[in-house]
Short mmCIF file of C-alpha atoms (C1' of nucleotides) in Angstrom, two decimals:
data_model
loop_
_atom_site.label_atom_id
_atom_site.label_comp_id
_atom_site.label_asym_id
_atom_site.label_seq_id
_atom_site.Cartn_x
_atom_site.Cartn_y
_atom_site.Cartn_z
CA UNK E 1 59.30 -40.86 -20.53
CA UNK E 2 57.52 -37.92 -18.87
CA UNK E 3 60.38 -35.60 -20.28
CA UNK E 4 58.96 -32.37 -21.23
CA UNK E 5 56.09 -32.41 -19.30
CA UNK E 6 55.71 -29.14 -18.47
CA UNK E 7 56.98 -28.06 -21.30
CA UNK E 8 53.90 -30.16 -23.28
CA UNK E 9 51.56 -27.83 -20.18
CA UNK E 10 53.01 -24.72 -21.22
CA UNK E 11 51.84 -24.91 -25.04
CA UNK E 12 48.52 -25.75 -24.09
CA UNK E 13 48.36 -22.83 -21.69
CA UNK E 14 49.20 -20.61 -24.38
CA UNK E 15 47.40 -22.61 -26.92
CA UNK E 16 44.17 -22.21 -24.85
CA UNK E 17 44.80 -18.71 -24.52
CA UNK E 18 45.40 -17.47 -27.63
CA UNK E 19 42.18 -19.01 -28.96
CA UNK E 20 39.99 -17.31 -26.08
CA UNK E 21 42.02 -14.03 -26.60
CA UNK E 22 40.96 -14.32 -30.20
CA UNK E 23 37.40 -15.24 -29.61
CA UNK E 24 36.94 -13.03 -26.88
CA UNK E 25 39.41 -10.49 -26.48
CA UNK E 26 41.95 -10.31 -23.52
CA UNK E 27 40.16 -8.59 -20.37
CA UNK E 28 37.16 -10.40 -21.80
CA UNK E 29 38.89 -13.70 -21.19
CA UNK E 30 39.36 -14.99 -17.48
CA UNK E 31 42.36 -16.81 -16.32
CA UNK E 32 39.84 -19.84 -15.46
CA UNK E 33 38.63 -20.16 -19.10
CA UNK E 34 42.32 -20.75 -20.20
CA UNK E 35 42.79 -23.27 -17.78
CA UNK E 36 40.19 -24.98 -18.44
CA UNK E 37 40.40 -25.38 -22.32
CA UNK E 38 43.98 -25.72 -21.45
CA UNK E 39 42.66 -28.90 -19.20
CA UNK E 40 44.88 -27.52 -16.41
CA UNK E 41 44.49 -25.84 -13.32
CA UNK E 42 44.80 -22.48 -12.02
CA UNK E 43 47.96 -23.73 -9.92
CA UNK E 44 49.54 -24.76 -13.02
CA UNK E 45 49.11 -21.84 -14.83
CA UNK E 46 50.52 -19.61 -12.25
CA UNK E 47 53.17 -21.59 -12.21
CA UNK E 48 54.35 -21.28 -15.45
CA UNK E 49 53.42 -17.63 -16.49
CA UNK E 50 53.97 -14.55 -13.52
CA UNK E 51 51.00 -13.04 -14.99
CA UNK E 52 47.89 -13.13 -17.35
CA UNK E 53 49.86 -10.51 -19.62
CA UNK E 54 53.27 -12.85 -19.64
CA UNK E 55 51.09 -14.99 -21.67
CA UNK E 56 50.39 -12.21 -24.35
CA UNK E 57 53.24 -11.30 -24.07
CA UNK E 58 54.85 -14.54 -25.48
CA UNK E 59 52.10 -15.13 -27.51
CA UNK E 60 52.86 -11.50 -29.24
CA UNK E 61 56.41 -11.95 -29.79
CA UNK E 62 56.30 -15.62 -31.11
CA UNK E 63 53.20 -14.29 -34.09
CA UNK E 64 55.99 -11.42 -34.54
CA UNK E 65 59.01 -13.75 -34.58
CA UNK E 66 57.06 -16.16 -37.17
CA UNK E 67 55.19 -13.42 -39.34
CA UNK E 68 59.55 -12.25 -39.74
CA UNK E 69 60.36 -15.50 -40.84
CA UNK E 70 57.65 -15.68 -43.45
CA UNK E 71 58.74 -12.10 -45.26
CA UNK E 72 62.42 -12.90 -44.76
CA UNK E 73 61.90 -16.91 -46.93
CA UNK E 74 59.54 -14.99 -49.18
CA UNK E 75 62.30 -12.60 -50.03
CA UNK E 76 64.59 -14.57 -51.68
CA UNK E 77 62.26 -16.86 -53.96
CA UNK E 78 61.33 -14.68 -57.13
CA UNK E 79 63.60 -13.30 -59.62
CA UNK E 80 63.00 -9.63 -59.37
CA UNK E 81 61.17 -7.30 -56.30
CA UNK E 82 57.79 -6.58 -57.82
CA UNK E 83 57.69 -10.49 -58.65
CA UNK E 84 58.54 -11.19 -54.83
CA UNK E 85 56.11 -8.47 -53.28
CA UNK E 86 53.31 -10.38 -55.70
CA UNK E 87 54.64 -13.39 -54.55
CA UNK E 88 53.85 -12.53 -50.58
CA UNK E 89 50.54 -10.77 -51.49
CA UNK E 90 49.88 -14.56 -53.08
CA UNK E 91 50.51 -16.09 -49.92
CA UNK E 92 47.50 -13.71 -48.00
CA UNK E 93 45.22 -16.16 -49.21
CA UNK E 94 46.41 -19.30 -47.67
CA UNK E 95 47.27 -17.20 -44.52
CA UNK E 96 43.88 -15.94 -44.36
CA UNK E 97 42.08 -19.25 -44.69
CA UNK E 98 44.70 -20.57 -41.75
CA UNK E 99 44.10 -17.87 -39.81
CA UNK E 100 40.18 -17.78 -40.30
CA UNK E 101 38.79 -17.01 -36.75
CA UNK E 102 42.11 -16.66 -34.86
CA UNK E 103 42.99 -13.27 -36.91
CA UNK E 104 40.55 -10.58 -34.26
CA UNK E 105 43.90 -11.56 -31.93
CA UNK E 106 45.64 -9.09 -34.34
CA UNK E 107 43.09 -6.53 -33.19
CA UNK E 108 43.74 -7.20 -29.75
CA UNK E 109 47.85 -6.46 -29.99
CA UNK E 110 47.08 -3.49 -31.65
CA UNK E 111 44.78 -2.22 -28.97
CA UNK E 112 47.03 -3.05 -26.04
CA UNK E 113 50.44 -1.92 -27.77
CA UNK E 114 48.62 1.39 -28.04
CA UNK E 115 48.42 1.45 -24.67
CA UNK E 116 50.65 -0.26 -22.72
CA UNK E 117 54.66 0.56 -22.57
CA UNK E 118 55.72 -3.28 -22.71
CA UNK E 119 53.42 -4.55 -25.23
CA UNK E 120 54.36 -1.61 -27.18
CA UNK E 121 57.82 -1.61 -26.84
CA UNK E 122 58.00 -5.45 -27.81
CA UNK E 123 55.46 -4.13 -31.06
CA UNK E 124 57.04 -1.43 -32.19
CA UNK E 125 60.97 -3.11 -32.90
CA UNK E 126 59.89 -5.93 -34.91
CA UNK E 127 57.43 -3.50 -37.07
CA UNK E 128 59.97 -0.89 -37.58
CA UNK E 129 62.29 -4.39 -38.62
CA UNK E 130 59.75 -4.92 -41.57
CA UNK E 131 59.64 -1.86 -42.22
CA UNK E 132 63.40 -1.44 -42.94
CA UNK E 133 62.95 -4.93 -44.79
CA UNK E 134 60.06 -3.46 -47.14
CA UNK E 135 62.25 -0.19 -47.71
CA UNK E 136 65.72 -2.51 -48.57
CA UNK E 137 63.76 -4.51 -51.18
CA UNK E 138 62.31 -1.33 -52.95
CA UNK E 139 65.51 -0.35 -53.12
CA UNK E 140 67.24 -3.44 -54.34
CA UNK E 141 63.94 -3.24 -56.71
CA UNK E 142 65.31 0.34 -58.07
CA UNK E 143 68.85 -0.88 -58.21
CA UNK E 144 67.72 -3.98 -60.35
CA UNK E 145 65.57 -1.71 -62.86
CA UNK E 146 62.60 -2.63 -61.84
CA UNK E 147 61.04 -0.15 -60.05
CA UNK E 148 61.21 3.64 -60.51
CA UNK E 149 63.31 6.10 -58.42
CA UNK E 150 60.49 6.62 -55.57
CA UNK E 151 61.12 7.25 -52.01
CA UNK E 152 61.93 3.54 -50.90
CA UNK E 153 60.70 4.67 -47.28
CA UNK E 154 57.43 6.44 -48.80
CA UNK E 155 56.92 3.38 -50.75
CA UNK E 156 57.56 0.91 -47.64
CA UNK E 157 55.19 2.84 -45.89
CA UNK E 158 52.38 2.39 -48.18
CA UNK E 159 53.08 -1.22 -48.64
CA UNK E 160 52.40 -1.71 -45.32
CA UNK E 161 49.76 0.57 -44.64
CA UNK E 162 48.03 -0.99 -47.38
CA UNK E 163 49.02 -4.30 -45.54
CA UNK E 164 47.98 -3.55 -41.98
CA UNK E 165 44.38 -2.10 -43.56
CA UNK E 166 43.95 -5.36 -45.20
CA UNK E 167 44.73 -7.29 -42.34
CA UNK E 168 42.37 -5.44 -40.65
CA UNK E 169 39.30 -5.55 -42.73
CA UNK E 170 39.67 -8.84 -42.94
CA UNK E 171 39.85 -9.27 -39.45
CA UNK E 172 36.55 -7.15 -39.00
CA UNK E 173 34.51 -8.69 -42.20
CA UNK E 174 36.21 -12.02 -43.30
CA UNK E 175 32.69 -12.50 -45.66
CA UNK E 176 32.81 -9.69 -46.43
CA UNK E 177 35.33 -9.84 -49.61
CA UNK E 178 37.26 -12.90 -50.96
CA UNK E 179 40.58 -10.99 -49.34
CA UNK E 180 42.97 -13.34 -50.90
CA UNK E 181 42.18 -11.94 -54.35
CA UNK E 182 41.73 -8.11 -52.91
CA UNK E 183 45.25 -8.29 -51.55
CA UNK E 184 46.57 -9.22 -54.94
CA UNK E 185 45.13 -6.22 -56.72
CA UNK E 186 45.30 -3.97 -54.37
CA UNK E 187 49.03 -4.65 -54.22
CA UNK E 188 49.00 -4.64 -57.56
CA UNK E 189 47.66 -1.66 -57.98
CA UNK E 190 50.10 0.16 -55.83
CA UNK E 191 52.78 -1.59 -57.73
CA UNK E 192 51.90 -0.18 -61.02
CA UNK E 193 52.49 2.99 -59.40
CA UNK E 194 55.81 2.15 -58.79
CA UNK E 195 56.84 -0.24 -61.10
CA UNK E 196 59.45 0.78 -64.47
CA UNK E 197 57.87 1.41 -67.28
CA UNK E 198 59.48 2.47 -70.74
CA UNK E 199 57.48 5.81 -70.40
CA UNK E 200 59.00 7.76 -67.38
CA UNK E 201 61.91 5.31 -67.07
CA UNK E 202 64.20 8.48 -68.17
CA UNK E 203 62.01 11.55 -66.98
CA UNK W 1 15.51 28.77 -17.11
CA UNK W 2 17.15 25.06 -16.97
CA UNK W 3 16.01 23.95 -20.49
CA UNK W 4 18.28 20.87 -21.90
CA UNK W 5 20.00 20.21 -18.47
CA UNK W 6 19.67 16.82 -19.00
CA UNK W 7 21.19 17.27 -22.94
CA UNK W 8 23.77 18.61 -21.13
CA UNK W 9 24.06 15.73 -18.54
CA UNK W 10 24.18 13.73 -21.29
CA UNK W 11 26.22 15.07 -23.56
CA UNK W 12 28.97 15.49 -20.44
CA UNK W 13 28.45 11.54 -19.98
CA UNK W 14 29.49 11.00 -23.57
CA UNK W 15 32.49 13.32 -23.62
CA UNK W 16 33.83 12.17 -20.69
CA UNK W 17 33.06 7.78 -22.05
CA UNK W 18 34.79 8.89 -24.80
CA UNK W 19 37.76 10.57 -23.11
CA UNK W 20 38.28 8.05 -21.04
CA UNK W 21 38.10 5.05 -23.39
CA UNK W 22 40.40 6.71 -25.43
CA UNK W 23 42.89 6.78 -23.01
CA UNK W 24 42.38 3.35 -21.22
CA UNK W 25 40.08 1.49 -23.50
CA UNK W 26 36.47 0.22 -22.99
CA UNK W 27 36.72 -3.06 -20.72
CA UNK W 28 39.59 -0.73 -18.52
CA UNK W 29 37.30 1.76 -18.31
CA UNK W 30 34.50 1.91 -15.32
CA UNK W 31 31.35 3.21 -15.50
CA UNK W 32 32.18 5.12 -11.67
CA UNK W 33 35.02 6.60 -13.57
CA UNK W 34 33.12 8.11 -16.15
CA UNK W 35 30.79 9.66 -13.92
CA UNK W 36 33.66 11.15 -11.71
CA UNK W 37 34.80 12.56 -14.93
CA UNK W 38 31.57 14.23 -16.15
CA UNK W 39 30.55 15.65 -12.48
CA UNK W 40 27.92 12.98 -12.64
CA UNK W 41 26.22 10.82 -10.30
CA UNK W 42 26.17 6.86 -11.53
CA UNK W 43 22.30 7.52 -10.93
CA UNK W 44 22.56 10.04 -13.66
CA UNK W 45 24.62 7.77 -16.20
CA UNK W 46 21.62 5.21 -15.46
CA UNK W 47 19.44 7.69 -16.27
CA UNK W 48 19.80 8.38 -19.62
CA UNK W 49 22.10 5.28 -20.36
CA UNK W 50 20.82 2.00 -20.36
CA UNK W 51 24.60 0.32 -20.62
CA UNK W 52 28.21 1.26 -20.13
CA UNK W 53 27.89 -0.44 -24.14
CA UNK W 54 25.25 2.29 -25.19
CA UNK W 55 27.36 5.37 -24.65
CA UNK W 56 29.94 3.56 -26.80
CA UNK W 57 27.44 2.71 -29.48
CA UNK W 58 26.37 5.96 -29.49
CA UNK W 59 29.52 7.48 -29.67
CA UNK W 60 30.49 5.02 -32.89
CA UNK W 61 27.67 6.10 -34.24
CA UNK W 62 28.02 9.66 -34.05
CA UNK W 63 32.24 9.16 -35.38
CA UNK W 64 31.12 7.14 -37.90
CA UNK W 65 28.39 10.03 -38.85
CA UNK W 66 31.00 12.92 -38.50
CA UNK W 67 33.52 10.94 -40.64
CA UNK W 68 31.07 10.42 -43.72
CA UNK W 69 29.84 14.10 -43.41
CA UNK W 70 33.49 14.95 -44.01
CA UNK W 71 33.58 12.97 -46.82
CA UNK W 72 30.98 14.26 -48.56
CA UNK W 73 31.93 17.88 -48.00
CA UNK W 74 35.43 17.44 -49.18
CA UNK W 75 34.00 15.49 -52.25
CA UNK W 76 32.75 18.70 -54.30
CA UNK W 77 35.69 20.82 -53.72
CA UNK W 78 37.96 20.06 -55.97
CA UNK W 79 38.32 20.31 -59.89
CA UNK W 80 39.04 16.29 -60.39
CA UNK W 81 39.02 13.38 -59.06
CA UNK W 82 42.68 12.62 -58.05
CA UNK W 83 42.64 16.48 -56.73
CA UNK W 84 39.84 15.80 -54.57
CA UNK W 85 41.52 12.77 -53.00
CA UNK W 86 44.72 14.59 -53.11
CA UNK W 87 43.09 17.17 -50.73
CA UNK W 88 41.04 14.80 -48.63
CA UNK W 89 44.69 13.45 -48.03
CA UNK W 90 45.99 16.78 -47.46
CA UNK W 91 43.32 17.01 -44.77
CA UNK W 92 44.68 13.79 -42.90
CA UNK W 93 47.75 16.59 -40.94
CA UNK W 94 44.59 18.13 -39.34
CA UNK W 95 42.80 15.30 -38.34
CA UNK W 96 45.93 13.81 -37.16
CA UNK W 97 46.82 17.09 -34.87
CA UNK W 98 43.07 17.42 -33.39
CA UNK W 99 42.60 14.08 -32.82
CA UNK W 100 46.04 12.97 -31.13
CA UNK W 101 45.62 11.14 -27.90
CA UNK W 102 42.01 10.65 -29.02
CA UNK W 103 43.13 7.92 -31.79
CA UNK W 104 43.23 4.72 -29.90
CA UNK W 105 39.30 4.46 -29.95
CA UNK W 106 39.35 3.92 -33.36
CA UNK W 107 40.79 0.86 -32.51
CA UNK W 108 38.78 0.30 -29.68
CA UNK W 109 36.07 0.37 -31.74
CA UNK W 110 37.24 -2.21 -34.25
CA UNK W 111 38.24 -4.57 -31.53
CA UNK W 112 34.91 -4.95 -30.84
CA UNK W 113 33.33 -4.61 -33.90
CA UNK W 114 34.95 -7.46 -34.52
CA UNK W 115 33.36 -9.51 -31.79
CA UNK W 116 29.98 -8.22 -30.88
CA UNK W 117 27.58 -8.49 -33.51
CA UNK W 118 25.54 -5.04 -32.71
CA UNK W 119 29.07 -2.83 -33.00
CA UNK W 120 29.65 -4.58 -36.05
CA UNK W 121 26.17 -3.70 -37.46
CA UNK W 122 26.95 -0.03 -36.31
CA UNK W 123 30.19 -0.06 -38.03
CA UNK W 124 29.71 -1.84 -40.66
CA UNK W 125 27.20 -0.43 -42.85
CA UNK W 126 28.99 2.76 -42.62
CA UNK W 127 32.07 1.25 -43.47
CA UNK W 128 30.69 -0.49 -46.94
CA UNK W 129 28.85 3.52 -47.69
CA UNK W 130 32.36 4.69 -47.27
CA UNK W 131 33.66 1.82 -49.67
CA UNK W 132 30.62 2.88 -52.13
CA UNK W 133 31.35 6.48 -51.85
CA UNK W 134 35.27 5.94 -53.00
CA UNK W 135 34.13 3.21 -55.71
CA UNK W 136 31.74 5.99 -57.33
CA UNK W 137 34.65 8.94 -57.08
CA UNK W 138 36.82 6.44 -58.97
CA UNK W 139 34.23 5.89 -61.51
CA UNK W 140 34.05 9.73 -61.78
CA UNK W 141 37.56 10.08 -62.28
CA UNK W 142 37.69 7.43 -64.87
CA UNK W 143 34.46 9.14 -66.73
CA UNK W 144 36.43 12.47 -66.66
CA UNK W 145 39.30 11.44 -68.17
CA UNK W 146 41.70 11.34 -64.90
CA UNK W 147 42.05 8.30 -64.20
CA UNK W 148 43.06 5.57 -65.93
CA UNK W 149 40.36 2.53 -66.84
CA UNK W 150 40.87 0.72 -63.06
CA UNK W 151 38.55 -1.59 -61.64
CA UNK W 152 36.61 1.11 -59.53
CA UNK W 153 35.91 -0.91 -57.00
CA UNK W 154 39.22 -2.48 -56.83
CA UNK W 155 41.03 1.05 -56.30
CA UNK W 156 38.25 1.78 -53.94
CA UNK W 157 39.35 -0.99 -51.60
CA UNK W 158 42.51 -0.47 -52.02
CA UNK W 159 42.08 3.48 -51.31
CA UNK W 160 39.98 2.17 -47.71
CA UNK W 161 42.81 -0.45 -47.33
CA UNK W 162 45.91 2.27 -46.94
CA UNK W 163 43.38 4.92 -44.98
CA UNK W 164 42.62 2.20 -42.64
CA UNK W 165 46.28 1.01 -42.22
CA UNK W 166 47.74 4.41 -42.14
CA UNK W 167 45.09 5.79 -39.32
CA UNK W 168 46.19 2.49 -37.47
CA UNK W 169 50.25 2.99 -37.89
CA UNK W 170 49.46 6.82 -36.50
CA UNK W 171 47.27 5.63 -33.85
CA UNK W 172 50.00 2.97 -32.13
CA UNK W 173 53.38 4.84 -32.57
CA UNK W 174 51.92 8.33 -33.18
CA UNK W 175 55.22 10.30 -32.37
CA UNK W 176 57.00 7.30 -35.37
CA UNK W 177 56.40 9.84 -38.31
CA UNK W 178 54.56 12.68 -39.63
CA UNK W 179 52.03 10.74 -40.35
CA UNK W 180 50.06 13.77 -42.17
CA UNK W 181 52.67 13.85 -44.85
CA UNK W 182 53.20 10.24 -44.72
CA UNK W 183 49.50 10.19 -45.86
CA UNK W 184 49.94 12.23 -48.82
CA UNK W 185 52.70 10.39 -49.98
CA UNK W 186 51.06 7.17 -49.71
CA UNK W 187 48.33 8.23 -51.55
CA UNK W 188 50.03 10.12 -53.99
CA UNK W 189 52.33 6.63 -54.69
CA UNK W 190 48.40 4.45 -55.16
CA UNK W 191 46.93 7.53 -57.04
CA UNK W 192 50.92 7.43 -59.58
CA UNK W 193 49.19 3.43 -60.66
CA UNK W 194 45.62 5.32 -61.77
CA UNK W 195 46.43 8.30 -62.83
CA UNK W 196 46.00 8.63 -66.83
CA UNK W 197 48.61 10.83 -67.78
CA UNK W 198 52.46 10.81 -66.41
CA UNK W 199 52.90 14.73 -65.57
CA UNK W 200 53.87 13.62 -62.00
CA UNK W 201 57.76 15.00 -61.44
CA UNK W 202 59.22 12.03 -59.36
CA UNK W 203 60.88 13.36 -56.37
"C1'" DT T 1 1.27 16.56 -6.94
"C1'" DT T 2 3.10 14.15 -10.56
"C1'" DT T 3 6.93 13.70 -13.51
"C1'" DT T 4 11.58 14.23 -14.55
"C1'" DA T 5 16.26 14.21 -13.22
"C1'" DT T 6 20.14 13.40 -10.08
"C1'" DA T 7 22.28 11.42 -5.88
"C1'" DT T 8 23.68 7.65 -2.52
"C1'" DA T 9 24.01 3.24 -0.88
"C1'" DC T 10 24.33 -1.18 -1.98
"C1'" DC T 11 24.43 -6.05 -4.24
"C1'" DG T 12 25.97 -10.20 -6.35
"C1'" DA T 13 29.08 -11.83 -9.68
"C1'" DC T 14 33.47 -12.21 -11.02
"C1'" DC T 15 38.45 -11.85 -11.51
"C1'" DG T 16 43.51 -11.98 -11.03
"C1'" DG T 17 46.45 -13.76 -8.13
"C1'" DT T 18 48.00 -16.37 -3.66
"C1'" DC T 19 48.86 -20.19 -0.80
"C1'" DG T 20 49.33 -24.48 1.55
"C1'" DG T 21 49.61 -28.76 0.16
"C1'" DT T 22 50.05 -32.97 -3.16
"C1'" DA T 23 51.71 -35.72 -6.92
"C1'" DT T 24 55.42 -36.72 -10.04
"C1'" DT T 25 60.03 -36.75 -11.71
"C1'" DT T 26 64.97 -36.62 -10.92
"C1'" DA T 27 69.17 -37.05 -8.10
"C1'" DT T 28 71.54 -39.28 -4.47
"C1'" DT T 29 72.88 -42.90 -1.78
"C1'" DG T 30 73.42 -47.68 0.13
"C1'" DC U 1 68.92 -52.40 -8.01
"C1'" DA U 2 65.90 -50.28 -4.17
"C1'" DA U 3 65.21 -46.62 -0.97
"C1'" DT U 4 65.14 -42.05 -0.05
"C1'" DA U 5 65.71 -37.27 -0.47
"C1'" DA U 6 65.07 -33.18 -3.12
"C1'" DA U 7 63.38 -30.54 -6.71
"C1'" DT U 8 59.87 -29.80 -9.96
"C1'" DA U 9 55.15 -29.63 -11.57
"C1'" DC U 10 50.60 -29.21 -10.39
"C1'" DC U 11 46.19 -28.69 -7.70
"C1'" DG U 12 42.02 -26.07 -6.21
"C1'" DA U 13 40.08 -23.51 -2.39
"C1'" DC U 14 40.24 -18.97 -1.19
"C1'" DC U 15 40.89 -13.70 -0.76
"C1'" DG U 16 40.70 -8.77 -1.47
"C1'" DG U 17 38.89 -5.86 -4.44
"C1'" DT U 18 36.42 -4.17 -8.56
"C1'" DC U 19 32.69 -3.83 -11.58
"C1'" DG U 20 28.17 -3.20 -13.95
"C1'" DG U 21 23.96 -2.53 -12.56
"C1'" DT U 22 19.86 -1.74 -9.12
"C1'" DA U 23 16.98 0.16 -5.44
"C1'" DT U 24 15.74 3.82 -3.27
"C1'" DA U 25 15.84 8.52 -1.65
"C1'" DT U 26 15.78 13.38 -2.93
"C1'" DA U 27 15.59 17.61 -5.56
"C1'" DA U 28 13.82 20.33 -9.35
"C1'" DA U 29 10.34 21.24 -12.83
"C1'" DA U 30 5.77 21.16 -14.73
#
DNA sequence: TTTTATATACCGACCGGTCGGTATTTATTG
DNA sequence: CAATAAATACCGACCGGTCGGTATATAAAA
C-alpha cells in the first residue's frame, strides 16, 4: 500500500532541491524553500538528509553517475571513433533542450567542488573516469586507422575542454547560440585536426 | 598631503572583496570580513560601496577589461595568425602561475552571471567582443593564406569554447596537470583542423 | 564651518539545524 | 482476525547566530 513512502518523500526532497539549486544557486536557496516545493516539512527533510549539503551531495553524484552512463551506451553504437564522438556531440542538442533551465546547477558543482574537499573529491574521480574513457577511444580510434598518431591524452583533454566550455556557455547564454549545432562543428572542427587523412597518414 | 586616501580606501576594499571571494566565494563571503581584511571600517565599505554586489561588479568589470586589453596587445605581435594564437596560448603558463589560488572567481563570476541579470549584462557583452575579436583573427588568417577556408565564426566559438573549458579544468583541480602546456597542446590539436598547409611534425 | 571620510553600535531578517511530539506503518501477540 | 507494541516517518515551533545594511558619532580636510 503505503510501501515506499518515504522513499516517494525523498525524491521530492531532492527533486525540489535541485530545481531551486538551479534557479537560485545553493546558499541562495533556504532549506524552507525545498520543503515547501517539496510539499514537506522541515521535520521531514531533516529526517532524511543530515545536512543541506547531503542533498548536493547526492544530487552531484547521481548527474555524474547518469552523465557516465550516457558516454559509456554512446560508445559502442557507431562503427568507427570519429563516427561515435559525432554521434555524442549529436546528442548535445536533445540534452540541451532537456536540460533548458536546470543546466546553471552545472555552474553551481563547479563552484563548490572548487572549494570544498568532499564535493571535490566526489568531482574529481568520475571526471578523471571520462577522461580515461575519452583518451581509450582516441586510442582505439588510432588503432582502427582512423585517427592520426596524436597524444590520445592531449587529444582527450581538448575534447573535453572543448566540452566543459560548451557546457558552460550554454549554461550562461542558452539564446545566445543554437548550441546543439555549435557543438557539432566545433567538435568537428577539432576532429579534422585529428582525424586520418591520405596526406600525413605516412609522415 | 593625504590626496587619494579614499582611492586608496577603496582600492584596499576591492583587493581585499576580491581576495576573499576567491578563496570562499561571494554568498560565503561577509561584508565584516572584507573590511577586517582591508583595515577598514564597515562605515568605510558603505562609504564608497553602495552593495556587497557593487564591489563584485566592479571587480568583473575591471577582469573583464584587463582580459580584453591582453588580447588586443598580444594580437599584433606575431607574424600570422595561427602564431599569434600560438603565443596567446603560450601566454596561458603565466596567467596560470600569477593567478593560482585567484582562479575560482572566474567561476564565481559565471555562477552568477548566470542568474542575475545585471552580472550577466557586465559579462556578457564582453564575452560576445571577445567572440568578435577571435572571429575577425580567423578571418585574417584565412585572408593571409594560413588558415584554411573555416567558418570564422565557427572556429571562433570553438577557440572561446576550449579557453573557457580549459581555464575551468585549471581552476577546479589546479595541481591535475600543467595546465599551461596542456593549453598549448589543445590549441595546437584545434589550430592542426585550420591550418592550410601540413608542415606540423606530429609528436 | 561645511564637506568629506571613517568608525562604532546596532537592527531586523533570515537561515540551518534541533527538538519534543504526532501520525502512520509494521511486527508481535492473543 | 483484532489488539497492541514498536519502529518508522513526519511535523512545525523554536533557537543561536550571522548577515547585509543603517544610523549616528567622530575625525580630517577644505
Amino acid at each position: 500500500m503505503m510501501r515506499g513512502r518515504a522513499e516517494e518523500t525523498r525524491e521530492r526532497i531532492l527533486a525540489a532541491a535541485e530545481e531551486c539549486f538551479a534557479r537560485q544557486g545553493y546558499d541562495a536557496t533556504g532549506v524552507a524553500e525545498i520543503c515547501e516545493q517539496a510539499g514537506v516539512s522541515k521535520g521531514a527533510f531533516f529526517y532524511h538528509f543530515p545536512t543541506k549539503q547531503a542533498v548536493f551531495l547526492e544530487l552531484l553524484e547521481r548527474w555524474l553517475a547518469g552523465l557516465g552512463e550516457r558516454l559509456a551506451a554512446l560508445r559502442f553504437g557507431a562503427a568507427t571513433v570519429p563516427d561515435a564522438l559525432m554521434q555524442m556531440a549529436g546528442t548535445a542538442q536533445q540534452v540541451f533542450e532537456i536540460a533548458r533551465g536546470k543546466l546553471p546547477i552545472f555552474l553551481e558543482f563547479m563552484g563548490q567542488a572548487a572549494r570544498d574537499p568532499r564535493v571535490w573529491q566526489a568531482t574529481i574521480n568520475p571526471y578523471r573516469r571520462y577522461r580515461a574513457f575519452f583518451a581509450g577511444m582516441i586510442e582505439a580510434g588510432i588503432a582502427e586507422g582512423s585517427l592520426r598518431r596524436v597524444d590520445p591524452d592531449v587529444a582527450a583533454n581538448a575534447l573535453l575542454s572543448m566540452a566543459i566550455g560548451l557546457v558552460l556557455q550554454a549554461t550562461v547564454d542558452p539564446d545566445g547560440a543554437d548550441w546543439g549545432q555549435v557543438v557539432q562543428q566545433s567538435v568537428g572542427m577539432l576532429l579534422d585536426g585529428m582525424r586520418c587523412t591520405h596526406e600525413n597518414l605516412s609522415g
